C-alpha cells in the first residue's frame, strides 16, 4: 500500500504516538472499530442490570469487561498503526535543525 493510500497518519515522538484518520476511509474504519466496543458496553450494562438472571458477580463481570476492552483497544491501535503513514517528529525536527545550520 502506498503511503498516500493509507487511511491513517501516525505522528511519533519517542515512545508516544498519535493516530489520526485520513479522509473518509479512516473515519469509516474508526466507525467500524467502535461497533465491538459499543456491543461490549451494552452487554456489560445488560449483565450488571441482571439481564442474564444467573447472578453473575459484579466484580467478575467488571474484570472481564475491562480485560476485553483492553484487548480491543490494543488490537485497534495495532491494526491502525500498521495501516498508517508514520511521521517521526524527532527525526523531522533534527532534519530541520540540520538544514538550518547548513543555510547559516
PDB file of C-alpha atoms in Angstrom:
ATOM      1  CA  UNK A   1       0.000   0.000   0.000  1.00  0.00           C
ATOM      2  CA  UNK A   2       1.403   3.379  -0.976  1.00  0.00           C
ATOM      3  CA  UNK A   3       1.870   5.954   1.786  1.00  0.00           C
ATOM      4  CA  UNK A   4      -0.704   8.253   0.149  1.00  0.00           C
ATOM      5  CA  UNK A   5      -3.334   5.482   0.151  1.00  0.00           C
ATOM      6  CA  UNK A   6      -3.076   4.662   3.850  1.00  0.00           C
ATOM      7  CA  UNK A   7      -6.209   5.595   5.834  1.00  0.00           C
ATOM      8  CA  UNK A   8      -4.316   6.840   8.925  1.00  0.00           C
ATOM      9  CA  UNK A   9      -1.401   9.105   9.816  1.00  0.00           C
ATOM     10  CA  UNK A  10       0.650   8.369  12.922  1.00  0.00           C
ATOM     11  CA  UNK A  11       2.870  11.003  14.484  1.00  0.00           C
ATOM     12  CA  UNK A  12       5.578   9.535  16.712  1.00  0.00           C
ATOM     13  CA  UNK A  13       7.546  11.458  19.278  1.00  0.00           C
ATOM     14  CA  UNK A  14       9.745   8.981  21.096  1.00  0.00           C
ATOM     15  CA  UNK A  15       7.548   6.344  22.709  1.00  0.00           C
ATOM     16  CA  UNK A  16       4.324   8.327  22.379  1.00  0.00           C
ATOM     17  CA  UNK A  17       2.257   8.266  19.216  1.00  0.00           C
ATOM     18  CA  UNK A  18      -0.973   9.746  17.899  1.00  0.00           C
ATOM     19  CA  UNK A  19      -3.037   8.002  15.228  1.00  0.00           C
ATOM     20  CA  UNK A  20      -5.324  10.240  13.180  1.00  0.00           C
ATOM     21  CA  UNK A  21      -7.753   9.274  10.417  1.00  0.00           C
ATOM     22  CA  UNK A  22      -7.040  10.472   6.904  1.00  0.00           C
ATOM     23  CA  UNK A  23     -10.105  11.058   4.783  1.00  0.00           C
ATOM     24  CA  UNK A  24     -13.346   9.105   4.624  1.00  0.00           C
ATOM     25  CA  UNK A  25     -11.709   5.698   4.710  1.00  0.00           C
ATOM     26  CA  UNK A  26     -10.007   6.430   8.028  1.00  0.00           C
ATOM     27  CA  UNK A  27     -13.221   7.665   9.602  1.00  0.00           C
ATOM     28  CA  UNK A  28     -15.127   4.655   8.259  1.00  0.00           C
ATOM     29  CA  UNK A  29     -12.593   2.275   9.805  1.00  0.00           C
ATOM     30  CA  UNK A  30     -12.859   4.081  13.134  1.00  0.00           C
ATOM     31  CA  UNK A  31     -16.649   3.764  12.989  1.00  0.00           C
ATOM     32  CA  UNK A  32     -16.339   0.029  12.292  1.00  0.00           C
ATOM     33  CA  UNK A  33     -13.878  -0.422  15.139  1.00  0.00           C
ATOM     34  CA  UNK A  34     -16.246   1.282  17.610  1.00  0.00           C
ATOM     35  CA  UNK A  35     -19.006  -1.277  16.995  1.00  0.00           C
ATOM     36  CA  UNK A  36     -17.379  -4.021  19.131  1.00  0.00           C
ATOM     37  CA  UNK A  37     -16.826  -1.510  21.951  1.00  0.00           C
ATOM     38  CA  UNK A  38     -20.480  -0.499  21.822  1.00  0.00           C
ATOM     39  CA  UNK A  39     -21.534  -4.161  21.857  1.00  0.00           C
ATOM     40  CA  UNK A  40     -19.277  -4.838  24.858  1.00  0.00           C
ATOM     41  CA  UNK A  41     -20.672  -1.828  26.722  1.00  0.00           C
ATOM     42  CA  UNK A  42     -24.273  -2.858  26.036  1.00  0.00           C
ATOM     43  CA  UNK A  43     -23.529  -6.428  27.117  1.00  0.00           C
ATOM     44  CA  UNK A  44     -21.848  -5.203  30.297  1.00  0.00           C
ATOM     45  CA  UNK A  45     -24.835  -2.997  31.092  1.00  0.00           C
ATOM     46  CA  UNK A  46     -27.203  -5.917  30.488  1.00  0.00           C
ATOM     47  CA  UNK A  47     -25.213  -8.208  32.805  1.00  0.00           C
ATOM     48  CA  UNK A  48     -24.942  -5.550  35.524  1.00  0.00           C
ATOM     49  CA  UNK A  49     -28.707  -4.951  35.367  1.00  0.00           C
ATOM     50  CA  UNK A  50     -29.279  -8.669  35.982  1.00  0.00           C
ATOM     51  CA  UNK A  51     -30.370  -9.381  32.430  1.00  0.00           C
ATOM     52  CA  UNK A  52     -28.927 -12.873  32.469  1.00  0.00           C
ATOM     53  CA  UNK A  53     -30.690 -13.799  35.740  1.00  0.00           C
ATOM     54  CA  UNK A  54     -27.729 -16.038  36.503  1.00  0.00           C
ATOM     55  CA  UNK A  55     -26.447 -13.974  39.399  1.00  0.00           C
ATOM     56  CA  UNK A  56     -23.060 -13.017  37.924  1.00  0.00           C
ATOM     57  CA  UNK A  57     -20.766 -11.409  40.474  1.00  0.00           C
ATOM     58  CA  UNK A  58     -20.411  -7.692  39.578  1.00  0.00           C
ATOM     59  CA  UNK A  59     -16.674  -7.755  40.315  1.00  0.00           C
ATOM     60  CA  UNK A  60     -16.180 -10.708  37.961  1.00  0.00           C
ATOM     61  CA  UNK A  61     -18.240  -9.004  35.237  1.00  0.00           C
ATOM     62  CA  UNK A  62     -16.265  -5.784  35.638  1.00  0.00           C
ATOM     63  CA  UNK A  63     -12.884  -7.550  35.452  1.00  0.00           C
ATOM     64  CA  UNK A  64     -13.931  -9.449  32.319  1.00  0.00           C
ATOM     65  CA  UNK A  65     -15.247  -6.215  30.754  1.00  0.00           C
ATOM     66  CA  UNK A  66     -12.004  -4.316  31.487  1.00  0.00           C
ATOM     67  CA  UNK A  67      -9.862  -7.145  30.085  1.00  0.00           C
ATOM     68  CA  UNK A  68     -11.966  -7.363  26.907  1.00  0.00           C
ATOM     69  CA  UNK A  69     -11.850  -3.578  26.446  1.00  0.00           C
ATOM     70  CA  UNK A  70      -8.056  -3.583  26.889  1.00  0.00           C
ATOM     71  CA  UNK A  71      -7.715  -6.344  24.279  1.00  0.00           C
ATOM     72  CA  UNK A  72      -9.997  -4.372  21.951  1.00  0.00           C
ATOM     73  CA  UNK A  73      -8.034  -1.126  22.429  1.00  0.00           C
ATOM     74  CA  UNK A  74      -4.625  -2.718  21.846  1.00  0.00           C
ATOM     75  CA  UNK A  75      -5.911  -4.613  18.808  1.00  0.00           C
ATOM     76  CA  UNK A  76      -7.408  -1.458  17.315  1.00  0.00           C
ATOM     77  CA  UNK A  77      -4.238   0.574  17.893  1.00  0.00           C
ATOM     78  CA  UNK A  78      -2.021  -2.106  16.334  1.00  0.00           C
ATOM     79  CA  UNK A  79      -4.347  -2.550  13.357  1.00  0.00           C
ATOM     80  CA  UNK A  80      -4.468   1.205  12.706  1.00  0.00           C
ATOM     81  CA  UNK A  81      -0.721   1.635  13.214  1.00  0.00           C
ATOM     82  CA  UNK A  82       0.065  -0.994  10.578  1.00  0.00           C
ATOM     83  CA  UNK A  83      -2.210   0.823   8.122  1.00  0.00           C
ATOM     84  CA  UNK A  84      -0.851   4.301   8.748  1.00  0.00           C
ATOM     85  CA  UNK A  85       1.823   6.567   7.383  1.00  0.00           C
ATOM     86  CA  UNK A  86       4.264   7.094  10.249  1.00  0.00           C
ATOM     87  CA  UNK A  87       5.767  10.556  10.725  1.00  0.00           C
ATOM     88  CA  UNK A  88       8.643  10.679  13.234  1.00  0.00           C
ATOM     89  CA  UNK A  89       8.546  14.142  14.816  1.00  0.00           C
ATOM     90  CA  UNK A  90      12.025  13.897  16.350  1.00  0.00           C
ATOM     91  CA  UNK A  91      13.525  12.944  13.006  1.00  0.00           C
ATOM     92  CA  UNK A  92      11.779  15.836  11.254  1.00  0.00           C
ATOM     93  CA  UNK A  93      12.973  18.327  13.870  1.00  0.00           C
ATOM     94  CA  UNK A  94      16.547  17.009  13.601  1.00  0.00           C
ATOM     95  CA  UNK A  95      16.431  17.356   9.797  1.00  0.00           C
ATOM     96  CA  UNK A  96      15.028  20.873  10.096  1.00  0.00           C
ATOM     97  CA  UNK A  97      17.752  21.808  12.559  1.00  0.00           C
ATOM     98  CA  UNK A  98      20.447  20.345  10.270  1.00  0.00           C
ATOM     99  CA  UNK A  99      19.052  22.265   7.267  1.00  0.00           C
ATOM    100  CA  UNK A 100      19.038  25.477   9.290  1.00  0.00           C
ATOM    101  CA  UNK A 101      22.700  25.003  10.176  1.00  0.00           C
ATOM    102  CA  UNK A 102      23.554  24.346   6.518  1.00  0.00           C
ATOM    103  CA  UNK A 103      21.907  27.613   5.445  1.00  0.00           C
ATOM    104  CA  UNK A 104      23.732  29.751   8.023  1.00  0.00           C
TER     105      UNK A 104
END
